[in-house]
C-alpha cells in the first residue's frame, strides 16, 4: 500500500484555498488501495468535504494532482470519472419514482432499456427495497430514502463510491444498522469506498483505514485499532475515544521509556511518542479503561494517591472521576465484571497504570 504506483486513488501534494489566503487543504498526500474502505474522519471545517469534492471533480485543487488508477483526473469532468456519490441529504429527485431516480445515472451513461431494468432490479434488491420501485421519495422513511440514494450510487457499477456523512440525518439506531449494511455491501461488492464522517464510532465500525483530519491536514492514517491504541499526537488521542491528560516536563530519557515530572506530584514513567529530549514539555495521554484501582504495590510502574470525586453507575461499567496529580477531572472506567465495587465519593484510593499505557505526546 505504501508503493506509489499501485494506488487506486492518489492525492499528491494537493492544496486547496477558496479565498487565496487560508489553506482549506494544506498538503495532502494519500494513497487509497483498490477495494479499500477509507474513512476521512475529523471535526466540522477540517476539509473533509473539500477533499471529497476534489476527488469527485466538483472542486479543483489549487495545487497538486489527483490520480485514479495512475491517471491524472484533473481534466476529466465529474460525470466521466465513473464515481458514485451519496450525500447526507439524499439528493433524490422528489418528482421521480424510485425506479426513475435509479434510471437517471444509467440513462446518462447510455445503457439500453433492458439493461437499465435489470440493473435497477438488482440495485433495489441489494438494499432490500425491491417492492418500492414505484414510490416517490416523499412516500418513504428517511432510512429507506437513504437506501435509495445508496442504490442510485451503486446502480451503474462504479468502482469508486464517495459518501459524505450519508447517515447524518438518521436516528441512532437506524444509523448503526445502516453502518453495518454499507459495510457488508462494501465487502460483497469489492467496490472502493471513500467515506466522510465526524463520528468516531462510525469510522471505527466501518473502515479498513481512517485518515484523521484536522485543520486541513491528515493527523494520522491508520487502521482503527492502531488509531485508538497508538495515537501519534494529542489531537488524535483526544478526538478518538476518551483520554486523561497530565501536563509535565521530560526529566529523563532512556531509549524506549521516559520520565516525566508532573509539577507538585512526582514522576511518571511513560512511552515517548513525539518527545525526544530532556526539558521538553509534554502531555501524557492515558485511556480511562487502562487505569487500575488500588493496584498492589509494585504491580505497575506508576502508582499515585487519589481521591474519589464522583461515581457514576453505567451498567456495563462504572465511571469514576478522581482527583490526582493536581487534576480533578481524571476519569477511570471500571468494567462491571460481576464483583461488588466499593468506590465511594470522598474515599482515598490509589490508582496506577503501566508505562506502555501512558503516552508522552508533544504539548500543543
Ligand atoms: P468539513 O467537510 O470537514 O466540515 P469543508 O471542506 O466543508 O470541511 O470546509 C473546510 C473549510 O473550507 C471551512 O472553513 C469552510 O467554511 C470552507 N469552505 C468550504 N467550502 C467552501 C466554498 N465553496 N467556498 C468558500 N469556503 C468554503
Ligand atoms: Mg463536510
CSV table of C-alpha atoms and ligand atoms in Angstrom, one decimal:
chain,number,residue,atom,x,y,z
A,1,UNK,CA,0.0,0.0,0.0
A,2,UNK,CA,3.0,2.3,0.6
A,3,UNK,CA,4.1,1.6,-3.0
A,4,UNK,CA,3.4,4.7,-5.1
A,5,UNK,CA,2.4,3.1,-8.4
A,6,UNK,CA,-0.3,0.7,-7.3
A,7,UNK,CA,-2.5,3.2,-5.5
A,8,UNK,CA,-6.1,3.2,-6.9
A,9,UNK,CA,-6.7,6.7,-5.8
A,10,UNK,CA,-3.7,9.0,-5.2
A,11,UNK,CA,-3.6,12.6,-3.8
A,12,UNK,CA,-0.2,14.0,-4.5
A,13,UNK,CA,0.8,17.3,-2.7
A,14,UNK,CA,-2.8,18.6,-3.0
A,15,UNK,CA,-3.6,22.0,-1.7
A,16,UNK,CA,-6.9,23.9,-1.8
A,17,UNK,CA,-7.7,27.5,-1.0
A,18,UNK,CA,-11.1,29.1,-1.7
A,19,UNK,CA,-10.0,32.7,-0.9
A,20,UNK,CA,-6.4,32.7,-2.0
A,21,UNK,CA,-5.3,33.1,1.6
A,22,UNK,CA,-6.3,30.3,4.0
A,23,UNK,CA,-5.5,26.8,3.0
A,24,UNK,CA,-8.6,24.6,3.5
A,25,UNK,CA,-6.5,21.6,2.4
A,26,UNK,CA,-2.8,22.0,3.3
A,27,UNK,CA,-0.6,19.4,1.7
A,28,UNK,CA,-2.5,16.2,1.2
A,29,UNK,CA,-0.7,13.0,0.3
A,30,UNK,CA,-2.9,10.0,0.4
A,31,UNK,CA,-2.9,6.6,-1.4
A,32,UNK,CA,-6.1,4.6,-1.3
A,33,UNK,CA,-6.0,0.9,-2.4
A,34,UNK,CA,-8.5,-0.8,-4.7
A,35,UNK,CA,-11.3,-2.3,-2.7
A,36,UNK,CA,-10.4,-0.4,0.4
A,37,UNK,CA,-12.9,1.3,2.8
A,38,UNK,CA,-11.1,4.5,3.6
A,39,UNK,CA,-12.7,7.0,6.0
A,40,UNK,CA,-11.9,10.7,6.4
A,41,UNK,CA,-12.7,11.5,10.0
A,42,UNK,CA,-12.5,14.9,11.5
A,43,UNK,CA,-14.3,17.8,13.1
A,44,UNK,CA,-16.5,20.2,11.1
A,45,UNK,CA,-14.5,22.5,9.0
A,46,UNK,CA,-11.4,20.3,8.8
A,47,UNK,CA,-11.5,20.0,5.0
A,48,UNK,CA,-13.2,16.6,4.5
A,49,UNK,CA,-15.9,17.6,2.1
A,50,UNK,CA,-13.5,19.8,0.1
A,51,UNK,CA,-11.2,16.8,-0.3
A,52,UNK,CA,-14.1,14.6,-1.4
A,53,UNK,CA,-15.3,17.3,-3.8
A,54,UNK,CA,-11.9,17.5,-5.4
A,55,UNK,CA,-11.9,13.7,-6.0
A,56,UNK,CA,-15.4,13.9,-7.4
A,57,UNK,CA,-14.4,16.7,-9.7
A,58,UNK,CA,-16.7,19.5,-8.3
A,59,UNK,CA,-13.8,21.4,-7.0
A,60,UNK,CA,-10.3,21.7,-8.4
A,61,UNK,CA,-7.1,21.6,-6.4
A,62,UNK,CA,-5.2,24.9,-6.2
A,63,UNK,CA,-2.0,22.8,-6.4
A,64,UNK,CA,-1.0,19.2,-6.8
A,65,UNK,CA,-2.6,16.3,-8.5
A,66,UNK,CA,-5.2,13.6,-8.1
A,67,UNK,CA,-4.8,10.2,-9.8
A,68,UNK,CA,-7.2,7.4,-10.4
A,69,UNK,CA,-5.6,4.1,-11.4
A,70,UNK,CA,-2.4,6.0,-12.2
A,71,UNK,CA,-4.1,8.6,-14.5
A,72,UNK,CA,-4.4,12.3,-13.6
A,73,UNK,CA,-8.1,13.1,-13.5
A,74,UNK,CA,-7.6,16.9,-13.4
A,75,UNK,CA,-9.2,17.3,-16.8
A,76,UNK,CA,-12.0,14.8,-16.5
A,77,UNK,CA,-15.4,16.2,-15.7
A,78,UNK,CA,-17.3,14.7,-12.7
A,79,UNK,CA,-19.8,12.6,-14.8
A,80,UNK,CA,-16.9,11.0,-16.7
A,81,UNK,CA,-15.0,9.9,-13.6
A,82,UNK,CA,-17.2,6.9,-13.1
A,83,UNK,CA,-17.7,7.7,-9.4
A,84,UNK,CA,-20.9,7.1,-7.4
A,85,UNK,CA,-21.8,9.6,-4.7
A,86,UNK,CA,-24.1,9.6,-1.6
A,87,UNK,CA,-24.8,12.7,0.5
A,88,UNK,CA,-26.4,13.3,3.8
A,89,UNK,CA,-29.5,15.0,2.3
A,90,UNK,CA,-30.1,12.0,-0.1
A,91,UNK,CA,-30.4,14.4,-3.1
A,92,UNK,CA,-33.1,12.3,-4.7
A,93,UNK,CA,-35.3,13.8,-7.3
A,94,UNK,CA,-38.6,14.3,-5.5
A,95,UNK,CA,-40.8,14.2,-8.6
A,96,UNK,CA,-39.4,10.9,-9.8
A,97,UNK,CA,-40.2,7.5,-8.6
A,98,UNK,CA,-37.6,5.3,-7.0
A,99,UNK,CA,-37.1,3.5,-10.3
A,100,UNK,CA,-36.8,6.7,-12.2
A,101,UNK,CA,-34.2,8.0,-9.7
A,102,UNK,CA,-32.2,4.9,-10.3
A,103,UNK,CA,-32.6,5.0,-14.1
A,104,UNK,CA,-31.2,8.5,-14.2
A,105,UNK,CA,-27.4,7.7,-13.9
A,106,UNK,CA,-28.0,4.8,-16.3
A,107,UNK,CA,-29.6,6.9,-19.0
A,108,UNK,CA,-26.8,9.5,-18.6
A,109,UNK,CA,-24.4,6.6,-19.3
A,110,UNK,CA,-26.5,5.5,-22.3
A,111,UNK,CA,-27.4,2.0,-21.1
A,112,UNK,CA,-30.1,0.2,-23.1
A,113,UNK,CA,-33.7,-0.3,-21.8
A,114,UNK,CA,-33.4,-3.9,-20.8
A,115,UNK,CA,-30.1,-3.4,-19.2
A,116,UNK,CA,-31.5,-0.5,-17.2
A,117,UNK,CA,-34.4,-2.6,-15.9
A,118,UNK,CA,-32.1,-5.4,-14.9
A,119,UNK,CA,-29.6,-3.1,-13.1
A,120,UNK,CA,-32.4,-1.3,-11.3
A,121,UNK,CA,-33.9,-4.5,-10.0
A,122,UNK,CA,-30.6,-5.8,-8.8
A,123,UNK,CA,-29.7,-2.5,-7.1
A,124,UNK,CA,-33.1,-2.3,-5.3
A,125,UNK,CA,-32.9,-5.9,-4.2
A,126,UNK,CA,-29.4,-5.2,-2.9
A,127,UNK,CA,-30.8,-2.5,-0.5
A,128,UNK,CA,-33.9,-4.6,0.2
A,129,UNK,CA,-36.3,-2.2,-1.5
A,130,UNK,CA,-37.5,-4.4,-4.3
A,131,UNK,CA,-41.1,-3.6,-3.6
A,132,UNK,CA,-40.7,0.1,-3.5
A,133,UNK,CA,-39.8,1.0,-7.1
A,134,UNK,CA,-43.0,2.8,-8.0
A,135,UNK,CA,-43.0,5.1,-4.9
A,136,UNK,CA,-41.8,8.6,-4.8
A,137,UNK,CA,-39.1,9.6,-2.2
A,138,UNK,CA,-41.7,11.5,-0.2
A,139,UNK,CA,-43.5,8.3,0.4
A,140,UNK,CA,-40.5,6.6,2.0
A,141,UNK,CA,-39.0,6.9,5.5
A,142,UNK,CA,-35.6,8.5,6.0
A,143,UNK,CA,-33.8,5.2,6.2
A,144,UNK,CA,-35.5,4.0,3.0
A,145,UNK,CA,-34.6,7.2,1.2
A,146,UNK,CA,-31.0,6.8,2.2
A,147,UNK,CA,-31.1,3.2,0.8
A,148,UNK,CA,-32.4,4.5,-2.5
A,149,UNK,CA,-29.6,7.1,-2.6
A,150,UNK,CA,-27.2,4.2,-1.9
A,151,UNK,CA,-28.7,2.1,-4.7
A,152,UNK,CA,-28.6,5.0,-7.1
A,153,UNK,CA,-24.9,5.5,-6.3
A,154,UNK,CA,-24.2,1.8,-6.9
A,155,UNK,CA,-26.6,1.1,-9.8
A,156,UNK,CA,-24.1,1.7,-12.6
A,157,UNK,CA,-21.4,-0.5,-11.0
A,158,UNK,CA,-18.9,2.3,-10.2
A,159,UNK,CA,-15.5,1.1,-9.0
A,160,UNK,CA,-15.3,4.0,-6.6
A,161,UNK,CA,-18.1,5.4,-4.3
A,162,UNK,CA,-17.8,8.6,-2.3
A,163,UNK,CA,-20.1,9.1,0.7
A,164,UNK,CA,-20.2,12.4,2.6
A,165,UNK,CA,-21.9,12.0,6.0
A,166,UNK,CA,-24.6,9.8,4.4
A,167,UNK,CA,-26.1,8.7,7.8
A,168,UNK,CA,-26.0,12.1,9.5
A,169,UNK,CA,-29.8,12.6,9.2
A,170,UNK,CA,-30.8,9.2,10.6
A,171,UNK,CA,-31.6,8.5,14.3
A,172,UNK,CA,-29.0,6.5,16.3
A,173,UNK,CA,-30.5,3.0,15.9
A,174,UNK,CA,-31.1,3.3,12.2
A,175,UNK,CA,-27.6,4.9,11.7
A,176,UNK,CA,-25.9,1.9,13.4
A,177,UNK,CA,-27.9,-0.6,11.3
A,178,UNK,CA,-27.1,1.3,8.1
A,179,UNK,CA,-23.4,1.4,9.1
A,180,UNK,CA,-23.3,-2.4,9.1
A,181,UNK,CA,-25.4,-2.6,5.9
A,182,UNK,CA,-23.0,-0.3,4.0
A,183,UNK,CA,-20.0,-2.2,5.4
A,184,UNK,CA,-21.4,-5.5,4.3
A,185,UNK,CA,-22.3,-4.2,0.8
A,186,UNK,CA,-18.8,-3.0,0.5
A,187,UNK,CA,-17.5,-6.4,1.4
A,188,UNK,CA,-19.8,-8.1,-1.1
A,189,UNK,CA,-19.2,-5.8,-4.0
A,190,UNK,CA,-15.5,-5.2,-3.6
A,191,UNK,CA,-16.0,-1.5,-4.5
A,192,UNK,CA,-13.6,1.1,-3.2
A,193,UNK,CA,-15.3,3.5,-0.8
A,194,UNK,CA,-14.2,6.9,0.5
A,195,UNK,CA,-16.4,7.7,3.4
A,196,UNK,CA,-16.6,11.0,5.3
A,197,UNK,CA,-17.8,11.4,8.9
A,198,UNK,CA,-17.2,13.4,12.0
A,199,UNK,CA,-18.4,10.4,14.1
A,200,UNK,CA,-15.5,8.4,15.5
A,201,UNK,CA,-17.7,5.3,16.4
A,202,UNK,CA,-19.0,5.2,12.8
A,203,UNK,CA,-15.4,5.4,11.5
A,204,UNK,CA,-14.1,2.7,13.8
A,205,UNK,CA,-17.1,0.4,12.9
A,206,UNK,CA,-16.9,0.7,9.1
A,207,UNK,CA,-13.3,1.4,8.0
A,208,UNK,CA,-10.3,-0.5,6.8
A,209,UNK,CA,-8.3,2.6,7.4
A,210,UNK,CA,-9.1,6.0,8.8
A,211,UNK,CA,-7.5,9.3,7.9
A,212,UNK,CA,-8.0,11.7,10.8
A,213,UNK,CA,-8.3,15.3,9.6
A,214,UNK,CA,-7.8,18.5,11.5
A,215,UNK,CA,-7.2,21.9,10.2
A,216,UNK,CA,-6.8,20.8,6.5
A,217,UNK,CA,-4.2,18.1,7.2
A,218,UNK,CA,-4.1,14.4,7.9
A,219,UNK,CA,-3.1,14.0,11.5
A,220,UNK,CA,-2.8,10.2,11.4
A,221,UNK,CA,-3.6,7.5,8.9
A,222,UNK,CA,-4.1,4.0,10.3
A,223,UNK,CA,-6.3,1.0,10.9
A,224,UNK,CA,-8.9,1.6,13.6
A,225,UNK,CA,-7.2,-0.3,16.4
A,226,UNK,CA,-3.9,1.4,15.7
A,227,UNK,CA,-5.5,4.8,15.9
A,228,UNK,CA,-7.1,4.1,19.3
A,229,UNK,CA,-4.2,2.1,20.8
A,230,UNK,CA,-1.3,4.2,19.4
A,231,UNK,CA,-2.4,7.8,18.7
A,232,UNK,CA,0.6,9.8,17.4
A,233,UNK,CA,-0.4,13.2,18.7
A,234,UNK,CA,-2.6,14.9,21.2
A,235,UNK,CA,-5.3,15.8,18.7
A,236,UNK,CA,-5.8,12.1,17.7
A,237,UNK,CA,-5.7,10.9,21.3
A,238,UNK,CA,-8.4,13.5,22.2
A,239,UNK,CA,-10.6,13.0,19.1
A,240,UNK,CA,-10.7,9.2,19.1
A,241,UNK,CA,-12.0,7.8,22.4
A,242,UNK,CA,-11.5,9.4,25.7
A,243,UNK,CA,-8.2,10.2,27.3
A,244,UNK,CA,-6.9,11.7,30.5
A,245,UNK,CA,-4.2,14.3,30.1
A,246,UNK,CA,-1.4,15.2,32.5
A,247,UNK,CA,0.9,18.1,31.7
A,248,UNK,CA,4.6,17.8,32.6
A,249,UNK,CA,8.2,18.1,31.6
A,250,UNK,CA,10.6,15.3,30.4
A,251,UNK,CA,13.3,14.9,33.0
A,252,UNK,CA,14.9,11.7,31.7
A,253,UNK,CA,15.0,9.7,28.5
A,254,UNK,CA,16.3,6.1,28.3
A,255,UNK,CA,15.6,4.8,24.8
A,256,UNK,CA,12.2,3.2,24.9
A,257,UNK,CA,10.8,5.0,28.0
A,258,UNK,CA,11.0,8.4,29.5
A,259,UNK,CA,10.4,10.0,32.9
A,260,UNK,CA,8.0,12.9,33.1
A,261,UNK,CA,7.8,15.3,36.1
A,262,UNK,CA,4.3,16.4,37.0
A,263,UNK,CA,4.7,19.6,38.9
A,264,UNK,CA,4.0,19.0,42.6
A,265,UNK,CA,3.1,15.4,42.2
A,266,UNK,CA,6.2,13.4,41.3
A,267,UNK,CA,7.4,11.5,38.3
A,268,UNK,CA,5.6,9.3,35.8
A,269,UNK,CA,7.2,6.6,33.6
A,270,UNK,CA,5.9,6.9,30.1
A,271,UNK,CA,6.4,6.0,26.4
A,272,UNK,CA,8.0,8.8,24.5
A,273,UNK,CA,5.9,9.2,21.3
A,274,UNK,CA,6.8,12.6,20.0
A,275,UNK,CA,9.1,14.0,22.6
A,276,UNK,CA,12.8,13.2,22.4
A,277,UNK,CA,14.8,15.4,24.7
A,278,UNK,CA,15.1,16.2,28.4
A,279,UNK,CA,13.5,19.5,29.2
A,280,UNK,CA,10.6,19.3,26.7
A,281,UNK,CA,7.1,20.0,27.8
A,282,UNK,CA,4.7,17.1,27.2
A,283,UNK,CA,1.2,16.0,27.7
A,284,UNK,CA,0.7,12.5,29.0
A,285,UNK,CA,-2.3,10.6,27.5
A,286,UNK,CA,-4.0,7.7,29.4
A,287,UNK,CA,-7.1,5.8,28.4
A,288,UNK,CA,-9.6,5.7,31.3
A,289,UNK,CA,-10.0,1.9,31.0
A,290,UNK,CA,-6.3,1.3,31.4
A,291,UNK,CA,-6.1,2.9,34.8
A,292,UNK,CA,-6.1,0.4,37.7
A,293,UNK,CA,-7.9,0.9,41.0
A,294,UNK,CA,-5.8,0.2,44.2
A,295,UNK,CA,-3.1,-1.8,42.4
A,296,UNK,CA,-0.9,-3.8,44.7
A,297,UNK,CA,2.4,-2.0,45.5
A,298,UNK,CA,5.0,-2.8,42.8
A,299,UNK,CA,2.5,-4.4,40.4
A,300,UNK,CA,2.5,-1.4,38.0
A,301,UNK,CA,5.2,1.1,37.2
A,302,UNK,CA,3.1,4.2,38.2
A,303,UNK,CA,1.1,4.5,41.4
A,304,UNK,CA,-0.4,7.7,42.8
A,305,UNK,CA,-2.7,8.6,45.7
A,306,UNK,CA,-6.1,9.9,44.5
A,307,UNK,CA,-9.4,10.9,45.9
A,308,UNK,CA,-12.8,9.8,44.5
A,309,UNK,CA,-14.8,12.8,43.4
A,310,UNK,CA,-17.8,11.2,41.7
A,311,UNK,CA,-19.1,7.7,40.9
A,312,UNK,CA,-21.5,7.1,38.0
A,313,UNK,CA,-23.0,3.7,37.5
A,314,UNK,CA,-23.5,3.0,33.8
A,315,UNK,CA,-24.5,-0.7,33.8
A,316,UNK,CA,-21.6,-2.2,31.8
A,317,UNK,CA,-19.1,-0.1,33.6
A,318,UNK,CA,-18.6,2.3,36.5
A,319,UNK,CA,-17.2,5.7,35.6
A,320,UNK,CA,-15.2,7.2,38.4
A,321,UNK,CA,-13.9,10.7,38.5
A,322,UNK,CA,-10.9,11.2,40.8
A,323,UNK,CA,-8.6,14.0,41.9
A,324,UNK,CA,-5.0,13.0,41.2
A,325,UNK,CA,-1.7,14.8,40.3
A,326,UNK,CA,-3.4,18.2,40.7
A,327,UNK,CA,-6.2,17.4,38.3
A,328,UNK,CA,-9.8,16.8,39.4
A,329,UNK,CA,-11.1,15.6,36.1
A,330,UNK,CA,-9.2,12.3,35.8
A,331,UNK,CA,-11.6,9.5,34.7
A,332,UNK,CA,-11.3,5.8,35.4
A,333,UNK,CA,-13.6,3.3,33.8
A,334,UNK,CA,-14.1,0.1,35.8
A,335,UNK,CA,-15.7,-2.8,34.0
A,336,UNK,CA,-18.7,-4.3,35.7
A,337,UNK,CA,-17.4,-7.8,35.7
A,338,UNK,CA,-19.5,-9.1,38.5
A,339,UNK,CA,-17.8,-8.3,41.8
A,340,UNK,CA,-19.2,-5.7,44.2
A,341,UNK,CA,-17.3,-2.5,43.6
A,342,UNK,CA,-16.5,-0.4,46.6
A,343,UNK,CA,-15.8,3.1,45.4
A,344,UNK,CA,-17.5,5.9,47.4
A,345,UNK,CA,-17.2,9.6,46.7
A,346,UNK,CA,-14.6,11.1,49.1
A,347,UNK,CA,-12.6,7.9,49.6
A,348,UNK,CA,-8.8,8.0,49.5
A,349,UNK,CA,-7.6,5.4,47.0
A,350,UNK,CA,-4.5,4.7,44.9
A,351,UNK,CA,-4.5,4.4,41.2
A,352,UNK,CA,-1.9,3.1,38.8
A,353,UNK,CA,-1.0,2.3,35.2
A,354,UNK,CA,1.6,0.6,33.1
A,355,UNK,CA,4.3,2.6,31.3
A,356,UNK,CA,3.1,1.4,27.9
A,357,UNK,CA,-0.4,2.7,28.6
A,358,UNK,CA,0.9,6.2,29.2
A,359,UNK,CA,1.9,8.1,26.0
A,360,UNK,CA,4.1,11.2,26.2
A,361,UNK,CA,2.9,13.4,23.4
A,362,UNK,CA,4.0,16.8,22.3
A,363,UNK,CA,2.4,19.6,24.3
A,364,UNK,CA,0.3,21.8,21.9
B,1,LIG,P1,-15.7,19.6,6.5
B,1,LIG,O1,-16.4,18.8,5.5
B,1,LIG,O2,-14.6,18.9,7.2
B,1,LIG,O3,-16.7,20.1,7.6
B,1,LIG,P2,-15.2,21.6,4.5
B,1,LIG,O4,-14.3,21.0,3.5
B,1,LIG,O5,-16.7,21.6,4.2
B,1,LIG,O6,-15.0,20.9,5.9
B,1,LIG,O7,-14.8,23.1,4.8
B,1,LIG,C1,-13.5,23.4,5.2
B,1,LIG,C2,-13.4,24.9,5.2
B,1,LIG,O8,-13.5,25.4,3.9
B,1,LIG,C3,-14.4,25.6,6.1
B,1,LIG,O9,-13.8,26.7,6.8
B,1,LIG,C4,-15.4,26.1,5.1
B,1,LIG,O10,-16.0,27.3,5.5
B,1,LIG,C5,-14.5,26.4,3.9
B,1,LIG,N1,-15.3,26.2,2.6
B,1,LIG,C6,-15.9,25.0,2.2
B,1,LIG,N2,-16.5,25.1,1.0
B,1,LIG,C7,-16.3,26.4,0.6
B,1,LIG,C8,-16.7,27.2,-0.5
B,1,LIG,N3,-17.4,26.6,-1.5
B,1,LIG,N4,-16.2,28.5,-0.6
B,1,LIG,C9,-15.5,29.0,0.4
B,1,LIG,N5,-15.1,28.4,1.6
B,1,LIG,C10,-15.5,27.1,1.7
B,2,LIG,MG1,-18.4,18.2,5.3
